[in-house]
Each structure stands twice: as C-alpha cells, then as structure tokens.
Coordinates of C-alpha atoms and ligand atoms in Angstrom, one line a residue:
X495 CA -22.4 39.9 -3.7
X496 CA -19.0 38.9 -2.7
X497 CA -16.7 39.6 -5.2
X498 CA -14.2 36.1 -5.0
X499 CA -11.3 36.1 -7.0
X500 CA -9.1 32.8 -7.2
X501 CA -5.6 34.0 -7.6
X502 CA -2.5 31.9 -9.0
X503 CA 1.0 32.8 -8.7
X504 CA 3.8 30.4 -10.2
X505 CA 6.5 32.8 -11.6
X506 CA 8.9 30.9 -10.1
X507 CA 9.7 27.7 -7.6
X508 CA 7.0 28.6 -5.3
X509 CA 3.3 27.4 -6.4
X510 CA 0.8 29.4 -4.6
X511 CA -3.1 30.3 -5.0
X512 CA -5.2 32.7 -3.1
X513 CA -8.6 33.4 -2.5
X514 CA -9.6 36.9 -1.8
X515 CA -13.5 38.0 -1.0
X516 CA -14.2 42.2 -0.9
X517 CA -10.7 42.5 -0.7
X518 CA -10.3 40.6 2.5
X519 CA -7.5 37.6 2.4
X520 CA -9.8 34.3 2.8
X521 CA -6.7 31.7 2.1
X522 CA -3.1 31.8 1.1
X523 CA -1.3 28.8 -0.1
X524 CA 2.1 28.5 -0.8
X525 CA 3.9 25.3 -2.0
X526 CA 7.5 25.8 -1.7
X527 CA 9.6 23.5 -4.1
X528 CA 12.4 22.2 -1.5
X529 CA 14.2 20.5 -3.9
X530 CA 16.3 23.0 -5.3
X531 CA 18.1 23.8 -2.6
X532 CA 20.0 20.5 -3.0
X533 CA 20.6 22.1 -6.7
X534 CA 22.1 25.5 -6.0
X535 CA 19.3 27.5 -6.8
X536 CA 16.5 26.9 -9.0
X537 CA 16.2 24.6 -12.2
X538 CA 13.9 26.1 -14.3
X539 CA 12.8 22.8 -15.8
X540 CA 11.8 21.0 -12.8
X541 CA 10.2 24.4 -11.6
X542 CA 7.9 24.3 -14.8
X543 CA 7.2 20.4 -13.9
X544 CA 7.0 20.6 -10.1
X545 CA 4.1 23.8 -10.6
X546 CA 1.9 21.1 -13.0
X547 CA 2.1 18.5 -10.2
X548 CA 0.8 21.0 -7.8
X549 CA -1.0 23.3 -8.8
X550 CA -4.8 21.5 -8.6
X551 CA -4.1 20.3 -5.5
X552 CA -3.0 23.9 -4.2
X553 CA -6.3 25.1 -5.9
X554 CA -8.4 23.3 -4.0
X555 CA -7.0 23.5 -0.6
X556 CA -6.8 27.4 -0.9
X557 CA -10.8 26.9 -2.4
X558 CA -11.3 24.8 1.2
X559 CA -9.9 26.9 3.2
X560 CA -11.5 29.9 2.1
X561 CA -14.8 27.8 2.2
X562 CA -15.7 28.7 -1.5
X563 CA -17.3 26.8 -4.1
X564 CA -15.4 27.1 -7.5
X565 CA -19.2 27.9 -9.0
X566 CA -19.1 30.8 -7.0
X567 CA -16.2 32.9 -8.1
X568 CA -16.2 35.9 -10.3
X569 CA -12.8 36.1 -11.9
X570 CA -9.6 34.2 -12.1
X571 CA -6.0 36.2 -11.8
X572 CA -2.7 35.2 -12.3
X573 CA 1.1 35.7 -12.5
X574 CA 1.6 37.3 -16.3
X575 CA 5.2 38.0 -15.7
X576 CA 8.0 38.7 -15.1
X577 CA 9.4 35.4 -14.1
X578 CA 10.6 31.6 -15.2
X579 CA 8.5 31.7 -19.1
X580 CA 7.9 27.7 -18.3
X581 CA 6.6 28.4 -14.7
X582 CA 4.7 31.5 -15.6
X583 CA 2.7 29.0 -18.6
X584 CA 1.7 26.3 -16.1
X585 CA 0.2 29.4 -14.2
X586 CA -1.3 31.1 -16.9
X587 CA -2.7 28.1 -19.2
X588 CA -4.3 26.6 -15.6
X589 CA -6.2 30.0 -15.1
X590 CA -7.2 30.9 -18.7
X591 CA -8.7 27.1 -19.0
X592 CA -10.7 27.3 -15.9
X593 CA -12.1 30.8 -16.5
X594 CA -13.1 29.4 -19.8
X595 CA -14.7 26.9 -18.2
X596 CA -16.4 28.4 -15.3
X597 CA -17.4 31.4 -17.6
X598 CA -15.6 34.5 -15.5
X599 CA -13.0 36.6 -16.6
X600 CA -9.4 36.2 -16.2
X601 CA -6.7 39.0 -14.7
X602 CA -3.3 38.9 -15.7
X603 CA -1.0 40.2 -12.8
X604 CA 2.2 41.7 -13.2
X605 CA 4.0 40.5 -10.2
X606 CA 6.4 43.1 -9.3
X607 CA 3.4 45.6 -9.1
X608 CA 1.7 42.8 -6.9
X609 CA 5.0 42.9 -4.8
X610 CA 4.5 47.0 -4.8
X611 CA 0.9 46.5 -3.1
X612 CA 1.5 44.0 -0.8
X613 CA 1.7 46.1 2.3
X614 CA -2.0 47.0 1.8
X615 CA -3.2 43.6 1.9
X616 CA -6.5 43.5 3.6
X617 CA -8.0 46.8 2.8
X618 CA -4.7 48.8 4.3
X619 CA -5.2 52.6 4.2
X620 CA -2.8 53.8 1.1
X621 CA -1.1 57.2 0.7
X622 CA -0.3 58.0 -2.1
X623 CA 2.6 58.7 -3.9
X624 CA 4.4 56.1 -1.8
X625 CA 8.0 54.6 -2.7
X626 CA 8.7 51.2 -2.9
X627 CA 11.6 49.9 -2.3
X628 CA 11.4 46.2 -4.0
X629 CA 13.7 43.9 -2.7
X630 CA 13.8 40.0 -4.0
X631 CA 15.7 37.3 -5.9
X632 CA 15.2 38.5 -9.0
X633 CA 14.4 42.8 -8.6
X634 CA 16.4 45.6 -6.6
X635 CA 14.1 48.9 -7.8
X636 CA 13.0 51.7 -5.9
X637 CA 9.6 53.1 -7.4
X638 CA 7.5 56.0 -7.3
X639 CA 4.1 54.9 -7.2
X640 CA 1.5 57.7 -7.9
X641 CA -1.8 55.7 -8.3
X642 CA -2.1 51.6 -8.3
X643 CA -1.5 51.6 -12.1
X644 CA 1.2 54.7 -12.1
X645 CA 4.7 53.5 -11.3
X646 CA 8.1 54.8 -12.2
X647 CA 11.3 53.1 -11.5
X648 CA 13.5 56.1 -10.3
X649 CA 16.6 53.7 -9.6
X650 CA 17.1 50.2 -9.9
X651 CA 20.4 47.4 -10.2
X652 CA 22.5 47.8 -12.7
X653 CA 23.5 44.0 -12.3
X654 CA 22.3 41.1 -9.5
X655 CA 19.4 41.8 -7.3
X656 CA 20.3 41.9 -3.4
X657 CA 19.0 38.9 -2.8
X658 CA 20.9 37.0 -5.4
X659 CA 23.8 39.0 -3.6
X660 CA 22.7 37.3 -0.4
X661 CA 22.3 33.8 -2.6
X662 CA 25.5 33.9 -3.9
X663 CA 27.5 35.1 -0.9
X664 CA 25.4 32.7 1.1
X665 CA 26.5 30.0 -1.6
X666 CA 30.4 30.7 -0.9
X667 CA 30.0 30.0 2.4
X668 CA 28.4 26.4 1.5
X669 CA 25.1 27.5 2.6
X670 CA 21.8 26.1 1.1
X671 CA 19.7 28.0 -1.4
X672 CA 18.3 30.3 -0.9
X673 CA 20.9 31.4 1.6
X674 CA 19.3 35.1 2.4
X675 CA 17.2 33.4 5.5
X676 CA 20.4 31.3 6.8
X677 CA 22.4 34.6 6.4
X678 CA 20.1 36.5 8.8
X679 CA 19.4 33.6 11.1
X680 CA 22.9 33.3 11.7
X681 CA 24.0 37.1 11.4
X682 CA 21.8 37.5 15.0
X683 CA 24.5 36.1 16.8
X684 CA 27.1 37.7 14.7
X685 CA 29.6 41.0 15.3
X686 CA 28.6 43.1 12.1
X687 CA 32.0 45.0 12.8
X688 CA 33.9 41.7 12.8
X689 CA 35.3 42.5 8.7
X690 CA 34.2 45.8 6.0
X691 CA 34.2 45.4 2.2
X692 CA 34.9 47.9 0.6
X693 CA 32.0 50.7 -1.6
X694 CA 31.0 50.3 -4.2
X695 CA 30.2 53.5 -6.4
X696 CA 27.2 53.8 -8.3
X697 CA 25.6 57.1 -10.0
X698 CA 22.1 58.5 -9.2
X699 CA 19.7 56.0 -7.7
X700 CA 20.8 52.9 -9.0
X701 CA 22.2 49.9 -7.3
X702 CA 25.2 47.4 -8.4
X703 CA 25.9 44.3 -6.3
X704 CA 27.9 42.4 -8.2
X705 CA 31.4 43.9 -7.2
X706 CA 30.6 43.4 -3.6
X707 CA 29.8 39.7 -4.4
X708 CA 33.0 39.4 -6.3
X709 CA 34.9 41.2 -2.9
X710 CA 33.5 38.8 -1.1
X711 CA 34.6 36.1 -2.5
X712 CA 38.3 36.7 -2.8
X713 CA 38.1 38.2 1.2
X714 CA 37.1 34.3 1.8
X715 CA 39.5 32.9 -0.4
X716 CA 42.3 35.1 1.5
X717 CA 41.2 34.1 4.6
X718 CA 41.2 30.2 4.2
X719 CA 44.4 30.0 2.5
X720 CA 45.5 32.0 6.2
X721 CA 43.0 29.6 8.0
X722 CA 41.5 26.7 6.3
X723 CA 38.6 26.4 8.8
X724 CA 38.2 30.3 8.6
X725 CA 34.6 30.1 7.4
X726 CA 33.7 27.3 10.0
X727 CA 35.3 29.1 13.2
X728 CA 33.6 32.9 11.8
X729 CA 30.5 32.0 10.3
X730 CA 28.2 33.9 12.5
X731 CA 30.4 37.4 11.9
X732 CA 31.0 36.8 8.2
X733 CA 27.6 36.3 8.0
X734 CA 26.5 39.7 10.2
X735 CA 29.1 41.8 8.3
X736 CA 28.0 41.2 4.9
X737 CA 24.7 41.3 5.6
X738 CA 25.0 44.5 7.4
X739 CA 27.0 45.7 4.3
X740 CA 24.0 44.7 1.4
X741 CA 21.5 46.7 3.8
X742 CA 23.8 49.4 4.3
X743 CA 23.9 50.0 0.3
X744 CA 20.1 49.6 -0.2
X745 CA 19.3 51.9 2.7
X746 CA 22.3 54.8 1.8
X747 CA 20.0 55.2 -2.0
X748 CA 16.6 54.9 -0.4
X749 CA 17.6 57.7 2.2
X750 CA 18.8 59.8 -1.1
X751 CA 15.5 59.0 -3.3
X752 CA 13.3 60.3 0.0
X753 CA 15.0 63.1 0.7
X754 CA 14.9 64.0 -3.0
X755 CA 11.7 63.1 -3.6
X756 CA 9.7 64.2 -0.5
X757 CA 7.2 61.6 0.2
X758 CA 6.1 60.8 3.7
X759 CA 5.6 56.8 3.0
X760 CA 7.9 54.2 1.9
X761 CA 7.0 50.4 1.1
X762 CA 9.5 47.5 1.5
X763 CA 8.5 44.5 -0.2
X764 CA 10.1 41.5 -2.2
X765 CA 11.8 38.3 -0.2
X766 CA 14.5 40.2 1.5
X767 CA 12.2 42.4 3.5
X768 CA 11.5 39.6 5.5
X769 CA 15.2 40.3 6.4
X770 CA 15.5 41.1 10.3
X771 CA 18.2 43.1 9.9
X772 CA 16.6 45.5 7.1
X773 CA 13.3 46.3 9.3
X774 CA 15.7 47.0 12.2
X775 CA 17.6 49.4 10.5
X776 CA 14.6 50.9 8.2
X777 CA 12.4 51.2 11.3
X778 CA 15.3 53.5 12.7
X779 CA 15.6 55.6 9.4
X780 CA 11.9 56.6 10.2
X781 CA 12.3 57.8 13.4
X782 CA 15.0 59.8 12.2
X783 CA 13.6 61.7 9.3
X784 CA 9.9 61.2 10.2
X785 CA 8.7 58.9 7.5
X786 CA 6.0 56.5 7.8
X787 CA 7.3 52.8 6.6
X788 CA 5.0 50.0 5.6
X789 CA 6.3 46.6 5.2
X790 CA 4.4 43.3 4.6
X791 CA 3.7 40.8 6.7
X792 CA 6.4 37.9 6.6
X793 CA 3.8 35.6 4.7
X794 CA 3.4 38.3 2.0
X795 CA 7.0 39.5 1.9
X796 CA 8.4 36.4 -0.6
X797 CA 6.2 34.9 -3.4
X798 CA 2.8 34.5 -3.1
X799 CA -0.6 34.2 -4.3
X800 CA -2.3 36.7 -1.9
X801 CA -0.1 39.6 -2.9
X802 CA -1.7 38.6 -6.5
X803 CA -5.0 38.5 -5.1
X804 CA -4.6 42.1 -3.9
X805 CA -3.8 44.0 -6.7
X806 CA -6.3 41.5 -8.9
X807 CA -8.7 43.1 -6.9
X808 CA -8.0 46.9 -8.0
X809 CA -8.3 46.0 -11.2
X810 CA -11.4 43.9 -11.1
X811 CA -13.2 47.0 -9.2
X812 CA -11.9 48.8 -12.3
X813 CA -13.5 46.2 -14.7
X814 CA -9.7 45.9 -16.0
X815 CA -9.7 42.4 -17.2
X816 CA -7.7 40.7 -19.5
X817 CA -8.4 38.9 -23.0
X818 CA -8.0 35.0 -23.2
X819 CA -5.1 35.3 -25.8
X820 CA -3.2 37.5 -23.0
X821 CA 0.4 35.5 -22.9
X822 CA 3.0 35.7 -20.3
X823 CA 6.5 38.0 -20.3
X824 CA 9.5 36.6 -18.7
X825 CA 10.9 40.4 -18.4
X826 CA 7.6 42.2 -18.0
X827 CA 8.4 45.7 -17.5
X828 CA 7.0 47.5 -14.5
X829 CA 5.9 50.8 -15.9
Ligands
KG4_1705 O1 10.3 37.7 -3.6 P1 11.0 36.4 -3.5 O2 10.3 35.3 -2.7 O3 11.2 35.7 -4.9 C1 11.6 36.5 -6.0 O4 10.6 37.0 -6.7 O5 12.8 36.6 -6.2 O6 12.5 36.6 -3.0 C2 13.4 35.6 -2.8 C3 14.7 36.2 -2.3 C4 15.8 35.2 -2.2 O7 17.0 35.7 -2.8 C5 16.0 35.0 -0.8 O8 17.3 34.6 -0.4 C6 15.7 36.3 -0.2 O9 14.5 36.7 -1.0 N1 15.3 36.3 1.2 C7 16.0 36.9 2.2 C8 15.3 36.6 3.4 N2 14.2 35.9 3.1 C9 14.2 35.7 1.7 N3 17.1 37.6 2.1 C10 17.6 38.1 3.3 N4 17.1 37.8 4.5 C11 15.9 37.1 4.6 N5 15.4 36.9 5.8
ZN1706 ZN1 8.8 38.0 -6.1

C-alpha cells in the first residue's frame, strides 16, 4: 500500500498542491500570484479569485508529476488556517468536494505547524523537544515543540512579523513586494556597518518590529531631504544594514530562549529563512554554543503544499482526520 495523500495549500497568494507517498515528497507545485507586486502587497480579493483559476490546473500537474492516478489516493489535506478567510475557502471547499467525491478522508492542516515540520520533509530524523523559530510574512514566534501535536509559543511579536518588517522597509525604498528577497539580494554587496538604528526593547521572549520600521523610515526621510538621490547612490548598504539589524533582533531572543530552555535542536522555517543572511549568521551561533540547526530547504522555506503534505502525513498515520463540516480560521491558533 502506498499511502498518497494530495495536499493543498492556498492560505494566501501562492496556490500550491503536493503529493506525498510513505512520507516521501513525490511533487510540489507552487503557483506564485505575480500580480501583486504591482499592488503593494497582496489583495485579498484577487488572491481568493486568482487561487479558483488555478487551483485544478495545479492539481493535476502535481497529480502528473507524482505519476498518480486521483483513483488511487487515500486522503485529501489542506490549509485550515491561519491565513486570507477567502483564499483558505477556495482551498478548503476544493478538498472537502473531491474527498467527497473520491470517497477518502479529508485533513485539515494548520499551517504554521506545517511551517514547524518542514525541516523533516522526507522522512528527516526528528529530536525532540526542538524549537522553532517561525519566521514569515505573517508570524515571528519561537516554539517549543515537544511531540508533532505539542507546541507552545514561548515568545512571539507583539506587532508586525519580520518579514512584513522586511516588506515595508523594502517598500520605502520603492522596492517590489515582497521586498525581503530584493533586500538580501542586494544586501550581498552591501556594508552592513554603513548606518545603525537604534534597539528596540522588548520584555521576555517576545519580538516588536514595528518601531524599527518606523526608525527606518524617518532615517530615509533625513537622509533625502540631505541628499535627494540618497536611497539611489546607497541602496546596496541601506539594504545590508537593516537587514543585518532585523536578524540581529531575531537571533539576540532565540540565543536567550536556548540558553534558557536547553535544547540541542533549533528549526528555522517560514519565508525569511530563506534569508542568506539569517543561515550565515544562525549557522555561526551553532558552532558557538554547540546546537544542531535544521532549516528547510529553499523550496520548503515560503508557502507550500509539500510542507502540508508532511505534517498531513503524521496525522493520517495517526488516523487523525477531520469531519466534512471542518471550516477554515483566519487566526488559527498554534497551540
Ligand atoms: O512563509 P511565507 O512564504 O508566507 C507567509 O506565510 O507569510 O513568507 C513570506 C515572507 C515575505 O514577507 C517575504 O518578504 C519573506 O518571507 N522572505 C524573505 C526572503 N524570502 C522571503 N525575507 C528576507 N529574505 C529572504 N530571502
Ligand atoms: Zn507561511
């Protein structure tokens, strides 16, 4: 028996589907909605829209490629939250109506435990309790995860997530969205020295990046009333010293929560681990206090369906399926 599960993820602008067999990746297709970049960020709207003109044909290409015949799978999972309400729907009603009609039962993911698990795609050895330090558009948490279904968020953003941080500093320097990739590609040729912004002080393990956003955007407004074509003559520093400033505050808290809790393996998942600057610097931390860091491959660090698949599959070996009245969260929590 192969144990196939078809998984769906559309929480957001990226439509994606998955097939996974005995817990080995057999496809991973990701439809990434372009378009809003020329809108600032993402309209949740044409999200919604853009995920019901893709989603069959996204289907069947990651049903191709994993060279499986829809008659043949034994569940359905999805995307139950948190994410864009109108996106997760599309997701959600696709997946309930073809379990329905293929007879299989359906599993509802929560996506930010997905993100949690996505270092152990393809049967990766897991040690458990592990923190995860879950980095993306919409999350900045650091969890303690004792089992696959036992998480605690020990500390978490009080206000925007990093990479929001990264979108809206990238976005003040009349970048595209989502600017955290143009910030690191350009931050490689970049002094990280070049300018500092100043701390921001935040209790406990908790995070809060709104204030250096808000820093940010008056040190530019300075600096081009000095030099109108500041941002065009510095880009490549401005970009390396803020980025090196939104690792520096993610990394100073993780350091605390390791040392405090006494685990020997750390996760980093979420869009912004695919930041080059971050697995630099984290792969440095763990030489130096002797942890053991496991961070996703770049296809499974931002959204997608794979990453779904995964943690579909621990609960499918768990029989832990979900009803056909199961409705999706916008704000899911976590624990
Ligand atoms: O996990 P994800 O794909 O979607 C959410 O669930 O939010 O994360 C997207 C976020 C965006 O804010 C994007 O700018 C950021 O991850 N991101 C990066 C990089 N790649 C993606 N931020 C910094 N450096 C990167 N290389
Ligand atoms: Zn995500």
């Amino acid at each position: 028996m192969n144990n196939s599960i078809l998984a769906i993820e559309t929480s957001c602008d990226d439509t994606s589907a998955s097939v996974i067999s005995n817990g080995i990746i057999k496809s991973n297709i990701v439809s990434s909605q372009i378009d809003h970049s020329k809108l600032g960020g993402v309209v949740p709207e044409i999200a919604s829209r853009a995920h019901q003109k893709n989603i069959i044909y996204i289907v069947e290409r990651a049903l191709d490629e994993a060279g499986i015949n829809k008659k043949t799978l034994d569940a359905i999972a999805f995307t139950i939250g948190p994410g864009l309400l109108g996106s997760l729907l599309v997701g959600s009603t696709f997946s309930k109506s073809l379990g329905y009609a293929l007879n299989i039962p359906i599993i509802g993911v929560n996506h930010l435990k997905a993100h949690a698990f996505s270092h152990t795609i393809n049967m990766k050895k897991i040690i458990y309790p592990f923190i995860s330090l879950l980095v993306s558009g919409g999350h900045t948490q650091i969890i303690l995860v004792e089992t696959y279904d036992k998480m605690t968020i020990i500390g978490e953003t009080r206000d925007d997530a990093v990479g929001e941080a990264f979108d809206k500093c990238a976005k003040i320097l009349g970048l595209d969205y989502p600017g955290g990739p143009l910030i690191d590609k350009l931050s490689i040729e970049g002094n990280s020295n070049s300018y500092s912004f100043p701390d921001t002080k935040v209790d406990g393990y908790d995070y809060s990046f709104s204030g250096i956003k808000t820093s940010f955007l008056y040190f530019i407004k300075k600096e081009l009333k000095k030099n109108p074509k500041f941002i065009e003559d510095n880009l490549k520093d401005i970009c390396a010293s803020i980025q090196s400033k939104l690792i520096s505050m993610l990394i100073l808290k993780l350091k605390k929560v390791i040392n405090d809790y006494k685990v020997s393996d750390v996760s980093i998942c979420g869009g912004v681990a695919a930041n080059s600057y971050l697995r630099k610097e984290i792969s440095k931390l763990s030489k130096s206090i002797n942890i053991k860091i496991h961070i996703p491959e770049m296809e499974y660090c931002t959204d997608n369906a794979a990453m779904i698949a995964n943690y579909a599959y621990y609960l499918y070996k768990d029989n832990s399926f979900s009803d056909f009245d199961i409705v999706p969260f916008s704000k899911q929590n976590i624990e």
